[in-house]
């Protein structure tokens, strides 16, 4: 069921992206509004967006959540069960790419109240969804044990490079150099 959920999410994102990309960039000629005619008659008077492109499409609203869809706010914190049906962790984050495709669920394993916990990233296909009983929330199940996740490679979050700075703000001659280092000839 979880695979179906992920596939339908990915397919919906792909279709929405394709539909948005195919939206015409100029108003249709069958429109009778004066504003549309003036924009198509003189494109130099139309105002581009901040990125320099013309506003190409219209906004697509989603009016409600479907029964087979999950909200990220409710999904974070979902219990993860091991092969022995014992809780081995919970979902602490979701990793997705620029197109919106979910790449992995970040599972927090071990520790106490988040202290000393290890994060492990697993592909969505690694999980099975276990429906909640008696009004309880759904759970995710893995075919692994808590020890296997503790032994797995820890997930490394991306850290953007920091800009390099110099101590004195100058790198030319006459700048400060550490004491005890001889001056260099350039």
mmCIF file of N, CA and C in Angstrom, residues 23-160:
data_model
loop_
_atom_site.group_PDB
_atom_site.id
_atom_site.type_symbol
_atom_site.label_atom_id
_atom_site.label_comp_id
_atom_site.label_asym_id
_atom_site.label_seq_id
_atom_site.Cartn_x
_atom_site.Cartn_y
_atom_site.Cartn_z
ATOM 1 N N UNK A 23 1.405 24.921 -20.106
ATOM 2 C CA UNK A 23 0.505 26.062 -20.109
ATOM 3 C C UNK A 23 1.050 27.102 -21.081
ATOM 4 N N UNK A 24 0.213 27.655 -21.981
ATOM 5 C CA UNK A 24 0.723 28.618 -22.955
ATOM 6 C C UNK A 24 1.248 29.875 -22.267
ATOM 7 N N UNK A 25 2.330 30.447 -22.830
ATOM 8 C CA UNK A 25 2.940 31.608 -22.200
ATOM 9 C C UNK A 25 2.289 32.913 -22.632
ATOM 10 N N UNK A 26 1.487 32.890 -23.681
ATOM 11 C CA UNK A 26 0.784 34.102 -24.087
ATOM 12 C C UNK A 26 -0.718 33.852 -24.040
ATOM 13 N N UNK A 27 -1.522 34.889 -23.797
ATOM 14 C CA UNK A 27 -2.966 34.711 -23.731
ATOM 15 C C UNK A 27 -3.505 34.196 -25.075
ATOM 16 N N UNK A 28 -4.568 33.422 -25.019
ATOM 17 C CA UNK A 28 -5.115 32.882 -26.255
ATOM 18 C C UNK A 28 -5.760 33.996 -27.078
ATOM 19 N N UNK A 29 -5.763 33.814 -28.390
ATOM 20 C CA UNK A 29 -6.301 34.848 -29.273
ATOM 21 C C UNK A 29 -7.824 34.860 -29.261
ATOM 22 N N UNK A 30 -8.461 33.826 -28.687
ATOM 23 C CA UNK A 30 -9.919 33.793 -28.664
ATOM 24 C C UNK A 30 -10.488 34.614 -27.516
ATOM 25 N N UNK A 31 -9.642 35.139 -26.639
ATOM 26 C CA UNK A 31 -10.107 35.948 -25.520
ATOM 27 C C UNK A 31 -10.556 37.308 -26.019
ATOM 28 N N UNK A 32 -11.673 37.805 -25.501
ATOM 29 C CA UNK A 32 -12.199 39.084 -25.942
ATOM 30 C C UNK A 32 -11.911 40.207 -24.955
ATOM 31 N N UNK A 33 -11.145 39.922 -23.873
ATOM 32 C CA UNK A 33 -10.897 40.971 -22.894
ATOM 33 C C UNK A 33 -9.884 41.973 -23.437
ATOM 34 N N UNK A 34 -10.088 43.278 -23.196
ATOM 35 C CA UNK A 34 -9.162 44.285 -23.687
ATOM 36 C C UNK A 34 -7.760 44.123 -23.111
ATOM 37 N N UNK A 35 -7.644 43.678 -21.859
ATOM 38 C CA UNK A 35 -6.323 43.528 -21.256
ATOM 39 C C UNK A 35 -5.516 42.473 -21.997
ATOM 40 N N UNK A 36 -6.165 41.369 -22.374
ATOM 41 C CA UNK A 36 -5.450 40.314 -23.082
ATOM 42 C C UNK A 36 -5.022 40.795 -24.453
ATOM 43 N N UNK A 37 -5.865 41.568 -25.125
ATOM 44 C CA UNK A 37 -5.512 42.063 -26.447
ATOM 45 C C UNK A 37 -4.351 43.046 -26.369
ATOM 46 N N UNK A 38 -4.328 43.895 -25.349
ATOM 47 C CA UNK A 38 -3.249 44.880 -25.259
ATOM 48 C C UNK A 38 -1.929 44.205 -24.921
ATOM 49 N N UNK A 39 -1.944 43.120 -24.129
ATOM 50 C CA UNK A 39 -0.715 42.418 -23.819
ATOM 51 C C UNK A 39 -0.170 41.719 -25.049
ATOM 52 N N UNK A 40 -1.051 41.097 -25.845
ATOM 53 C CA UNK A 40 -0.562 40.395 -27.026
ATOM 54 C C UNK A 40 -0.182 41.359 -28.130
ATOM 55 N N UNK A 41 -0.761 42.550 -28.160
ATOM 56 C CA UNK A 41 -0.430 43.508 -29.196
ATOM 57 C C UNK A 41 0.906 44.172 -28.925
ATOM 58 N N UNK A 42 1.231 44.394 -27.663
ATOM 59 C CA UNK A 42 2.504 45.045 -27.356
ATOM 60 C C UNK A 42 3.211 44.305 -26.222
ATOM 61 N N UNK A 43 3.960 43.267 -26.559
ATOM 62 C CA UNK A 43 4.613 42.483 -25.525
ATOM 63 C C UNK A 43 5.667 43.274 -24.765
ATOM 64 N N UNK A 44 6.148 44.387 -25.294
ATOM 65 C CA UNK A 44 7.167 45.148 -24.578
ATOM 66 C C UNK A 44 6.592 45.871 -23.371
ATOM 67 N N UNK A 45 5.265 46.017 -23.293
ATOM 68 C CA UNK A 45 4.656 46.686 -22.143
ATOM 69 C C UNK A 45 4.313 45.709 -21.031
ATOM 70 N N UNK A 46 4.364 44.397 -21.309
ATOM 71 C CA UNK A 46 4.081 43.415 -20.268
ATOM 72 C C UNK A 46 5.255 43.387 -19.302
ATOM 73 N N UNK A 47 4.933 43.237 -18.007
ATOM 74 C CA UNK A 47 5.983 43.263 -16.997
ATOM 75 C C UNK A 47 6.460 41.853 -16.701
ATOM 76 N N UNK A 48 7.763 41.608 -16.828
ATOM 77 C CA UNK A 48 8.295 40.286 -16.499
ATOM 78 C C UNK A 48 8.370 40.107 -14.992
ATOM 79 N N UNK A 49 8.438 38.847 -14.555
ATOM 80 C CA UNK A 49 8.613 38.547 -13.142
ATOM 81 C C UNK A 49 10.055 38.854 -12.760
ATOM 82 N N UNK A 50 10.370 38.697 -11.498
ATOM 83 C CA UNK A 50 11.707 38.984 -11.003
ATOM 84 C C UNK A 50 12.760 38.137 -11.714
ATOM 85 N N UNK A 51 12.410 36.937 -12.131
ATOM 86 C CA UNK A 51 13.374 36.073 -12.794
ATOM 87 C C UNK A 51 13.574 36.455 -14.250
ATOM 88 N N UNK A 52 12.787 37.388 -14.762
ATOM 89 C CA UNK A 52 12.942 37.814 -16.139
ATOM 90 C C UNK A 52 12.032 37.075 -17.099
ATOM 91 N N UNK A 53 11.243 36.136 -16.613
ATOM 92 C CA UNK A 53 10.346 35.372 -17.487
ATOM 93 C C UNK A 53 8.930 35.911 -17.338
ATOM 94 N N UNK A 54 8.151 35.716 -18.361
ATOM 95 C CA UNK A 54 6.747 36.115 -18.309
ATOM 96 C C UNK A 54 5.990 35.109 -17.445
ATOM 97 N N UNK A 55 4.942 35.558 -16.775
ATOM 98 C CA UNK A 55 4.109 34.671 -15.968
ATOM 99 C C UNK A 55 3.425 33.702 -16.918
ATOM 100 N N UNK A 56 3.784 32.403 -16.850
ATOM 101 C CA UNK A 56 3.379 31.446 -17.858
ATOM 102 C C UNK A 56 2.101 30.684 -17.543
ATOM 103 N N UNK A 57 1.750 30.496 -16.302
ATOM 104 C CA UNK A 57 0.625 29.624 -16.016
ATOM 105 C C UNK A 57 -0.260 30.149 -14.923
ATOM 106 N N UNK A 58 -1.262 29.356 -14.642
ATOM 107 C CA UNK A 58 -2.150 29.743 -13.562
ATOM 108 C C UNK A 58 -1.885 28.836 -12.375
ATOM 109 N N UNK A 59 -2.370 29.220 -11.234
ATOM 110 C CA UNK A 59 -2.138 28.492 -10.006
ATOM 111 C C UNK A 59 -3.118 27.325 -9.925
ATOM 112 N N UNK A 60 -2.601 26.147 -9.543
ATOM 113 C CA UNK A 60 -3.432 24.960 -9.362
ATOM 114 C C UNK A 60 -3.629 24.727 -7.876
ATOM 115 N N UNK A 61 -4.843 24.865 -7.387
ATOM 116 C CA UNK A 61 -5.154 24.672 -5.979
ATOM 117 C C UNK A 61 -5.589 23.239 -5.728
ATOM 118 N N UNK A 62 -5.256 22.716 -4.566
ATOM 119 C CA UNK A 62 -5.725 21.412 -4.105
ATOM 120 C C UNK A 62 -6.727 21.705 -3.002
ATOM 121 N N UNK A 63 -7.952 21.249 -3.167
ATOM 122 C CA UNK A 63 -9.015 21.624 -2.235
ATOM 123 C C UNK A 63 -9.090 20.754 -0.992
ATOM 124 N N UNK A 64 -8.615 19.507 -1.072
ATOM 125 C CA UNK A 64 -8.714 18.652 0.112
ATOM 126 C C UNK A 64 -7.735 17.491 0.013
ATOM 127 N N UNK A 65 -7.506 16.881 1.160
ATOM 128 C CA UNK A 65 -6.635 15.716 1.251
ATOM 129 C C UNK A 65 -7.450 14.470 0.947
ATOM 130 N N UNK A 66 -6.870 13.552 0.196
ATOM 131 C CA UNK A 66 -7.534 12.286 -0.118
ATOM 132 C C UNK A 66 -7.154 11.246 0.930
ATOM 133 N N UNK A 67 -7.955 10.200 1.066
ATOM 134 C CA UNK A 67 -7.687 9.186 2.095
ATOM 135 C C UNK A 67 -6.325 8.500 1.946
ATOM 136 N N UNK A 68 -5.795 8.419 0.720
ATOM 137 C CA UNK A 68 -4.513 7.751 0.515
ATOM 138 C C UNK A 68 -3.323 8.710 0.527
ATOM 139 N N UNK A 69 -3.528 9.946 1.010
ATOM 140 C CA UNK A 69 -2.460 10.934 1.089
ATOM 141 C C UNK A 69 -2.133 11.229 2.546
ATOM 142 N N UNK A 70 -0.858 11.550 2.802
ATOM 143 C CA UNK A 70 -0.416 11.881 4.148
ATOM 144 C C UNK A 70 0.132 13.289 4.154
ATOM 145 N N UNK A 71 -0.071 14.008 5.237
ATOM 146 C CA UNK A 71 0.534 15.314 5.427
ATOM 147 C C UNK A 71 1.890 15.127 6.113
ATOM 148 N N UNK A 72 2.874 15.894 5.694
ATOM 149 C CA UNK A 72 4.209 15.764 6.275
ATOM 150 C C UNK A 72 4.190 16.020 7.776
ATOM 151 N N UNK A 73 3.360 16.954 8.228
ATOM 152 C CA UNK A 73 3.300 17.260 9.652
ATOM 153 C C UNK A 73 2.794 16.074 10.466
ATOM 154 N N UNK A 74 1.920 15.273 9.882
ATOM 155 C CA UNK A 74 1.414 14.088 10.579
ATOM 156 C C UNK A 74 2.340 12.898 10.379
ATOM 157 N N UNK A 75 3.082 12.896 9.274
ATOM 158 C CA UNK A 75 3.959 11.772 8.944
ATOM 159 C C UNK A 75 5.212 11.766 9.821
ATOM 160 N N UNK A 76 5.754 12.970 10.091
ATOM 161 C CA UNK A 76 6.910 13.046 10.985
ATOM 162 C C UNK A 76 6.485 12.549 12.353
ATOM 163 N N UNK A 77 7.313 11.713 12.934
ATOM 164 C CA UNK A 77 6.976 11.142 14.233
ATOM 165 C C UNK A 77 6.303 9.790 14.132
ATOM 166 N N UNK A 78 6.006 9.335 12.926
ATOM 167 C CA UNK A 78 5.381 8.029 12.746
ATOM 168 C C UNK A 78 6.306 6.944 13.282
ATOM 169 N N UNK A 79 5.751 6.024 14.072
ATOM 170 C CA UNK A 79 6.545 4.930 14.628
ATOM 171 C C UNK A 79 7.025 4.005 13.530
ATOM 172 N N UNK A 80 8.271 3.533 13.680
ATOM 173 C CA UNK A 80 8.843 2.549 12.770
ATOM 174 C C UNK A 80 9.051 1.263 13.552
ATOM 175 N N UNK A 81 8.468 0.183 13.049
ATOM 176 C CA UNK A 81 8.562 -1.122 13.695
ATOM 177 C C UNK A 81 9.592 -1.974 12.977
ATOM 178 N N UNK A 82 10.272 -2.826 13.743
ATOM 179 C CA UNK A 82 11.244 -3.743 13.174
ATOM 180 C C UNK A 82 10.604 -5.041 12.765
ATOM 181 N N UNK A 83 11.431 -5.973 12.323
ATOM 182 C CA UNK A 83 10.920 -7.265 11.863
ATOM 183 C C UNK A 83 10.251 -8.051 12.986
ATOM 184 N N UNK A 84 10.568 -7.696 14.242
ATOM 185 C CA UNK A 84 9.956 -8.365 15.388
ATOM 186 C C UNK A 84 8.726 -7.618 15.912
ATOM 187 N N UNK A 85 8.223 -6.635 15.139
ATOM 188 C CA UNK A 85 7.065 -5.810 15.481
ATOM 189 C C UNK A 85 7.277 -4.939 16.718
ATOM 190 N N UNK A 86 8.509 -4.715 17.112
ATOM 191 C CA UNK A 86 8.834 -3.816 18.213
ATOM 192 C C UNK A 86 9.250 -2.472 17.635
ATOM 193 N N UNK A 87 8.918 -1.386 18.346
ATOM 194 C CA UNK A 87 9.286 -0.057 17.877
ATOM 195 C C UNK A 87 10.805 0.085 17.898
ATOM 196 N N UNK A 88 11.370 0.524 16.751
ATOM 197 C CA UNK A 88 12.815 0.703 16.682
ATOM 198 C C UNK A 88 13.198 2.165 16.442
ATOM 199 N N UNK A 89 12.218 3.019 16.207
ATOM 200 C CA UNK A 89 12.504 4.428 15.987
ATOM 201 C C UNK A 89 11.268 5.132 15.459
ATOM 202 N N UNK A 90 11.485 6.344 14.944
ATOM 203 C CA UNK A 90 10.386 7.086 14.333
ATOM 204 C C UNK A 90 10.927 7.963 13.210
ATOM 205 N N UNK A 91 10.022 8.399 12.359
ATOM 206 C CA UNK A 91 10.395 9.234 11.223
ATOM 207 C C UNK A 91 10.697 10.637 11.746
ATOM 208 N N UNK A 92 11.947 11.089 11.533
ATOM 209 C CA UNK A 92 12.328 12.415 12.016
ATOM 210 C C UNK A 92 12.329 13.451 10.898
ATOM 211 N N UNK A 93 12.415 13.002 9.644
ATOM 212 C CA UNK A 93 12.412 13.946 8.526
ATOM 213 C C UNK A 93 12.148 13.199 7.227
ATOM 214 N N UNK A 94 11.936 13.965 6.168
ATOM 215 C CA UNK A 94 11.678 13.408 4.843
ATOM 216 C C UNK A 94 12.622 14.087 3.867
ATOM 217 N N UNK A 95 13.324 13.306 3.053
ATOM 218 C CA UNK A 95 14.252 13.831 2.061
ATOM 219 C C UNK A 95 13.590 13.744 0.690
ATOM 220 N N UNK A 96 13.500 14.886 -0.011
ATOM 221 C CA UNK A 96 12.935 14.877 -1.356
ATOM 222 C C UNK A 96 13.773 15.748 -2.263
ATOM 223 N N UNK A 97 13.684 15.498 -3.583
ATOM 224 C CA UNK A 97 14.487 16.250 -4.536
ATOM 225 C C UNK A 97 13.749 17.504 -4.996
ATOM 226 N N UNK A 98 14.360 18.247 -5.913
ATOM 227 C CA UNK A 98 13.792 19.515 -6.370
ATOM 228 C C UNK A 98 12.437 19.357 -7.047
ATOM 229 N N UNK A 99 12.187 18.191 -7.629
ATOM 230 C CA UNK A 99 10.910 17.977 -8.318
ATOM 231 C C UNK A 99 9.806 17.546 -7.352
ATOM 232 N N UNK A 100 10.161 17.280 -6.097
ATOM 233 C CA UNK A 100 9.165 16.881 -5.113
ATOM 234 C C UNK A 100 9.110 15.383 -4.875
ATOM 235 N N UNK A 101 9.945 14.617 -5.556
ATOM 236 C CA UNK A 101 9.951 13.163 -5.393
ATOM 237 C C UNK A 101 10.606 12.815 -4.060
ATOM 238 N N UNK A 102 9.932 11.994 -3.258
ATOM 239 C CA UNK A 102 10.467 11.571 -1.973
ATOM 240 C C UNK A 102 11.592 10.568 -2.235
ATOM 241 N N UNK A 103 12.784 10.893 -1.733
ATOM 242 C CA UNK A 103 13.962 10.044 -1.918
ATOM 243 C C UNK A 103 14.166 9.104 -0.732
ATOM 244 N N UNK A 104 13.890 9.595 0.490
ATOM 245 C CA UNK A 104 14.132 8.774 1.674
ATOM 246 C C UNK A 104 13.347 9.304 2.859
ATOM 247 N N UNK A 105 13.124 8.415 3.821
ATOM 248 C CA UNK A 105 12.592 8.793 5.118
ATOM 249 C C UNK A 105 13.764 8.715 6.087
ATOM 250 N N UNK A 106 13.936 9.753 6.874
ATOM 251 C CA UNK A 106 15.005 9.775 7.860
ATOM 252 C C UNK A 106 14.427 9.221 9.159
ATOM 253 N N UNK A 107 15.012 8.141 9.642
ATOM 254 C CA UNK A 107 14.520 7.467 10.836
ATOM 255 C C UNK A 107 15.503 7.710 11.972
ATOM 256 N N UNK A 108 14.974 8.167 13.099
ATOM 257 C CA UNK A 108 15.767 8.385 14.297
ATOM 258 C C UNK A 108 15.753 7.095 15.111
ATOM 259 N N UNK A 109 16.946 6.555 15.384
ATOM 260 C CA UNK A 109 17.066 5.263 16.050
ATOM 261 C C UNK A 109 17.880 5.424 17.329
ATOM 262 N N UNK A 110 17.443 4.788 18.393
ATOM 263 C CA UNK A 110 18.187 4.791 19.650
ATOM 264 C C UNK A 110 18.039 6.106 20.383
ATOM 265 N N UNK A 111 18.833 6.273 21.398
ATOM 266 C CA UNK A 111 18.790 7.497 22.180
ATOM 267 C C UNK A 111 17.587 7.521 23.106
ATOM 268 N N UNK A 112 17.514 8.589 23.892
ATOM 269 C CA UNK A 112 16.401 8.777 24.804
ATOM 270 C C UNK A 112 15.878 10.184 24.613
ATOM 271 N N UNK A 113 14.632 10.314 24.201
ATOM 272 C CA UNK A 113 14.009 11.606 23.916
ATOM 273 C C UNK A 113 14.827 12.425 22.923
ATOM 274 N N UNK A 114 15.394 11.733 21.942
ATOM 275 C CA UNK A 114 16.144 12.411 20.886
ATOM 276 C C UNK A 114 17.602 12.653 21.206
ATOM 277 N N UNK A 115 18.007 12.467 22.474
ATOM 278 C CA UNK A 115 19.396 12.680 22.853
ATOM 279 C C UNK A 115 20.169 11.390 22.597
ATOM 280 N N UNK A 116 21.245 11.498 21.821
ATOM 281 C CA UNK A 116 22.056 10.332 21.497
ATOM 282 C C UNK A 116 21.475 9.487 20.375
ATOM 283 N N UNK A 117 20.437 9.976 19.708
ATOM 284 C CA UNK A 117 19.816 9.220 18.627
ATOM 285 C C UNK A 117 20.665 9.314 17.361
ATOM 286 N N UNK A 118 20.562 8.324 16.535
ATOM 287 C CA UNK A 118 21.270 8.261 15.261
ATOM 288 C C UNK A 118 20.227 8.336 14.155
ATOM 289 N N UNK A 119 20.519 9.107 13.104
ATOM 290 C CA UNK A 119 19.594 9.199 11.971
ATOM 291 C C UNK A 119 20.091 8.326 10.830
ATOM 292 N N UNK A 120 19.166 7.535 10.297
ATOM 293 C CA UNK A 120 19.451 6.645 9.179
ATOM 294 C C UNK A 120 18.428 6.934 8.087
ATOM 295 N N UNK A 121 18.883 7.070 6.834
ATOM 296 C CA UNK A 121 17.971 7.331 5.711
ATOM 297 C C UNK A 121 17.669 6.028 4.990
ATOM 298 N N UNK A 122 16.390 5.802 4.734
ATOM 299 C CA UNK A 122 15.949 4.594 4.038
ATOM 300 C C UNK A 122 14.988 4.972 2.927
ATOM 301 N N UNK A 123 15.114 4.312 1.792
ATOM 302 C CA UNK A 123 14.225 4.551 0.659
ATOM 303 C C UNK A 123 12.793 4.170 1.044
ATOM 304 N N UNK A 124 11.808 4.893 0.515
ATOM 305 C CA UNK A 124 10.406 4.576 0.837
ATOM 306 C C UNK A 124 10.022 3.130 0.527
ATOM 307 N N UNK A 125 10.666 2.517 -0.459
ATOM 308 C CA UNK A 125 10.339 1.132 -0.810
ATOM 309 C C UNK A 125 10.755 0.143 0.279
ATOM 310 N N UNK A 126 11.552 0.596 1.251
ATOM 311 C CA UNK A 126 11.991 -0.269 2.348
ATOM 312 C C UNK A 126 10.893 -0.512 3.378
ATOM 313 N N UNK A 127 9.835 0.269 3.322
ATOM 314 C CA UNK A 127 8.801 0.252 4.359
ATOM 315 C C UNK A 127 7.506 -0.382 3.871
ATOM 316 N N UNK A 128 6.797 -0.977 4.812
ATOM 317 C CA UNK A 128 5.420 -1.420 4.607
ATOM 318 C C UNK A 128 4.569 -0.615 5.574
ATOM 319 N N UNK A 129 3.373 -0.223 5.155
ATOM 320 C CA UNK A 129 2.475 0.532 6.028
ATOM 321 C C UNK A 129 1.587 -0.446 6.782
ATOM 322 N N UNK A 130 1.552 -0.287 8.098
ATOM 323 C CA UNK A 130 0.694 -1.101 8.955
ATOM 324 C C UNK A 130 -0.434 -0.181 9.419
ATOM 325 N N UNK A 131 -1.656 -0.502 9.042
ATOM 326 C CA UNK A 131 -2.807 0.328 9.403
ATOM 327 C C UNK A 131 -3.002 0.328 10.914
ATOM 328 N N UNK A 132 -3.328 1.510 11.428
ATOM 329 C CA UNK A 132 -3.598 1.640 12.861
ATOM 330 C C UNK A 132 -4.893 0.933 13.231
ATOM 331 N N UNK A 133 -4.944 0.425 14.438
ATOM 332 C CA UNK A 133 -6.138 -0.281 14.904
ATOM 333 C C UNK A 133 -6.796 0.514 16.026
ATOM 334 N N UNK A 134 -8.107 0.470 16.065
ATOM 335 C CA UNK A 134 -8.890 1.157 17.109
ATOM 336 C C UNK A 134 -8.583 2.647 17.169
ATOM 337 N N UNK A 135 -8.477 3.277 16.027
ATOM 338 C CA UNK A 135 -8.260 4.716 15.972
ATOM 339 C C UNK A 135 -6.817 5.160 16.116
ATOM 340 N N UNK A 136 -5.884 4.228 16.274
ATOM 341 C CA UNK A 136 -4.480 4.628 16.393
ATOM 342 C C UNK A 136 -3.915 4.953 15.007
ATOM 343 N N UNK A 137 -2.813 5.681 14.986
ATOM 344 C CA UNK A 137 -2.231 6.100 13.711
ATOM 345 C C UNK A 137 -1.501 4.943 13.038
ATOM 346 N N UNK A 138 -1.328 5.077 11.723
ATOM 347 C CA UNK A 138 -0.601 4.074 10.955
ATOM 348 C C UNK A 138 0.851 4.027 11.403
ATOM 349 N N UNK A 139 1.493 2.885 11.165
ATOM 350 C CA UNK A 139 2.897 2.698 11.505
ATOM 351 C C UNK A 139 3.632 2.191 10.271
ATOM 352 N N UNK A 140 4.931 2.346 10.273
ATOM 353 C CA UNK A 140 5.758 1.833 9.191
ATOM 354 C C UNK A 140 6.540 0.634 9.707
ATOM 355 N N UNK A 141 6.703 -0.373 8.852
ATOM 356 C CA UNK A 141 7.423 -1.580 9.263
ATOM 357 C C UNK A 141 8.582 -1.827 8.318
ATOM 358 N N UNK A 142 9.719 -2.216 8.910
ATOM 359 C CA UNK A 142 10.920 -2.565 8.166
ATOM 360 C C UNK A 142 11.216 -4.042 8.355
ATOM 361 N N UNK A 143 11.959 -4.608 7.428
ATOM 362 C CA UNK A 143 12.398 -5.991 7.599
ATOM 363 C C UNK A 143 13.812 -5.989 8.180
ATOM 364 N N UNK A 144 14.054 -5.122 9.160
ATOM 365 C CA UNK A 144 15.354 -5.001 9.814
ATOM 366 C C UNK A 144 15.136 -4.890 11.313
ATOM 367 N N UNK A 145 16.202 -5.095 12.052
ATOM 368 C CA UNK A 145 16.131 -4.972 13.502
ATOM 369 C C UNK A 145 16.737 -3.638 13.945
ATOM 370 N N UNK A 146 16.522 -3.308 15.198
ATOM 371 C CA UNK A 146 17.074 -2.078 15.758
ATOM 372 C C UNK A 146 18.603 -2.101 15.693
ATOM 373 N N UNK A 147 19.206 -3.254 15.962
ATOM 374 C CA UNK A 147 20.665 -3.375 15.913
ATOM 375 C C UNK A 147 21.202 -3.146 14.499
ATOM 376 N N UNK A 148 20.472 -3.634 13.493
ATOM 377 C CA UNK A 148 20.908 -3.418 12.109
ATOM 378 C C UNK A 148 20.884 -1.930 11.759
ATOM 379 N N UNK A 149 19.877 -1.206 12.239
ATOM 380 C CA UNK A 149 19.819 0.231 11.967
ATOM 381 C C UNK A 149 20.893 0.982 12.747
ATOM 382 N N UNK A 150 21.178 0.535 13.961
ATOM 383 C CA UNK A 150 22.246 1.179 14.731
ATOM 384 C C UNK A 150 23.607 0.980 14.064
ATOM 385 N N UNK A 151 23.785 -0.158 13.379
ATOM 386 C CA UNK A 151 25.045 -0.453 12.692
ATOM 387 C C UNK A 151 25.120 0.188 11.305
ATOM 388 N N UNK A 152 24.004 0.670 10.801
ATOM 389 C CA UNK A 152 23.976 1.269 9.457
ATOM 390 C C UNK A 152 24.696 2.612 9.450
ATOM 391 N N UNK A 153 25.067 3.043 8.254
ATOM 392 C CA UNK A 153 25.746 4.331 8.105
ATOM 393 C C UNK A 153 24.802 5.459 8.494
ATOM 394 N N UNK A 154 25.310 6.412 9.276
ATOM 395 C CA UNK A 154 24.500 7.544 9.714
ATOM 396 C C UNK A 154 24.253 8.497 8.550
ATOM 397 N N UNK A 155 23.057 9.048 8.503
ATOM 398 C CA UNK A 155 22.691 10.000 7.455
ATOM 399 C C UNK A 155 23.398 11.326 7.709
ATOM 400 N N UNK A 156 24.040 11.878 6.662
ATOM 401 C CA UNK A 156 24.738 13.161 6.767
ATOM 402 C C UNK A 156 23.917 14.228 6.060
ATOM 403 N N UNK A 157 23.479 15.214 6.806
ATOM 404 C CA UNK A 157 22.729 16.326 6.224
ATOM 405 C C UNK A 157 23.674 17.215 5.434
ATOM 406 N N UNK A 158 23.176 17.811 4.352
ATOM 407 C CA UNK A 158 23.986 18.697 3.530
ATOM 408 C C UNK A 158 24.266 19.992 4.274
ATOM 409 N N UNK A 159 25.503 20.378 4.293
ATOM 410 C CA UNK A 159 25.916 21.651 4.885
ATOM 411 C C UNK A 159 26.536 22.483 3.769
ATOM 412 N N UNK A 160 25.921 23.612 3.410
ATOM 413 C CA UNK A 160 26.497 24.437 2.335
ATOM 414 C C UNK A 160 27.857 24.980 2.765
#
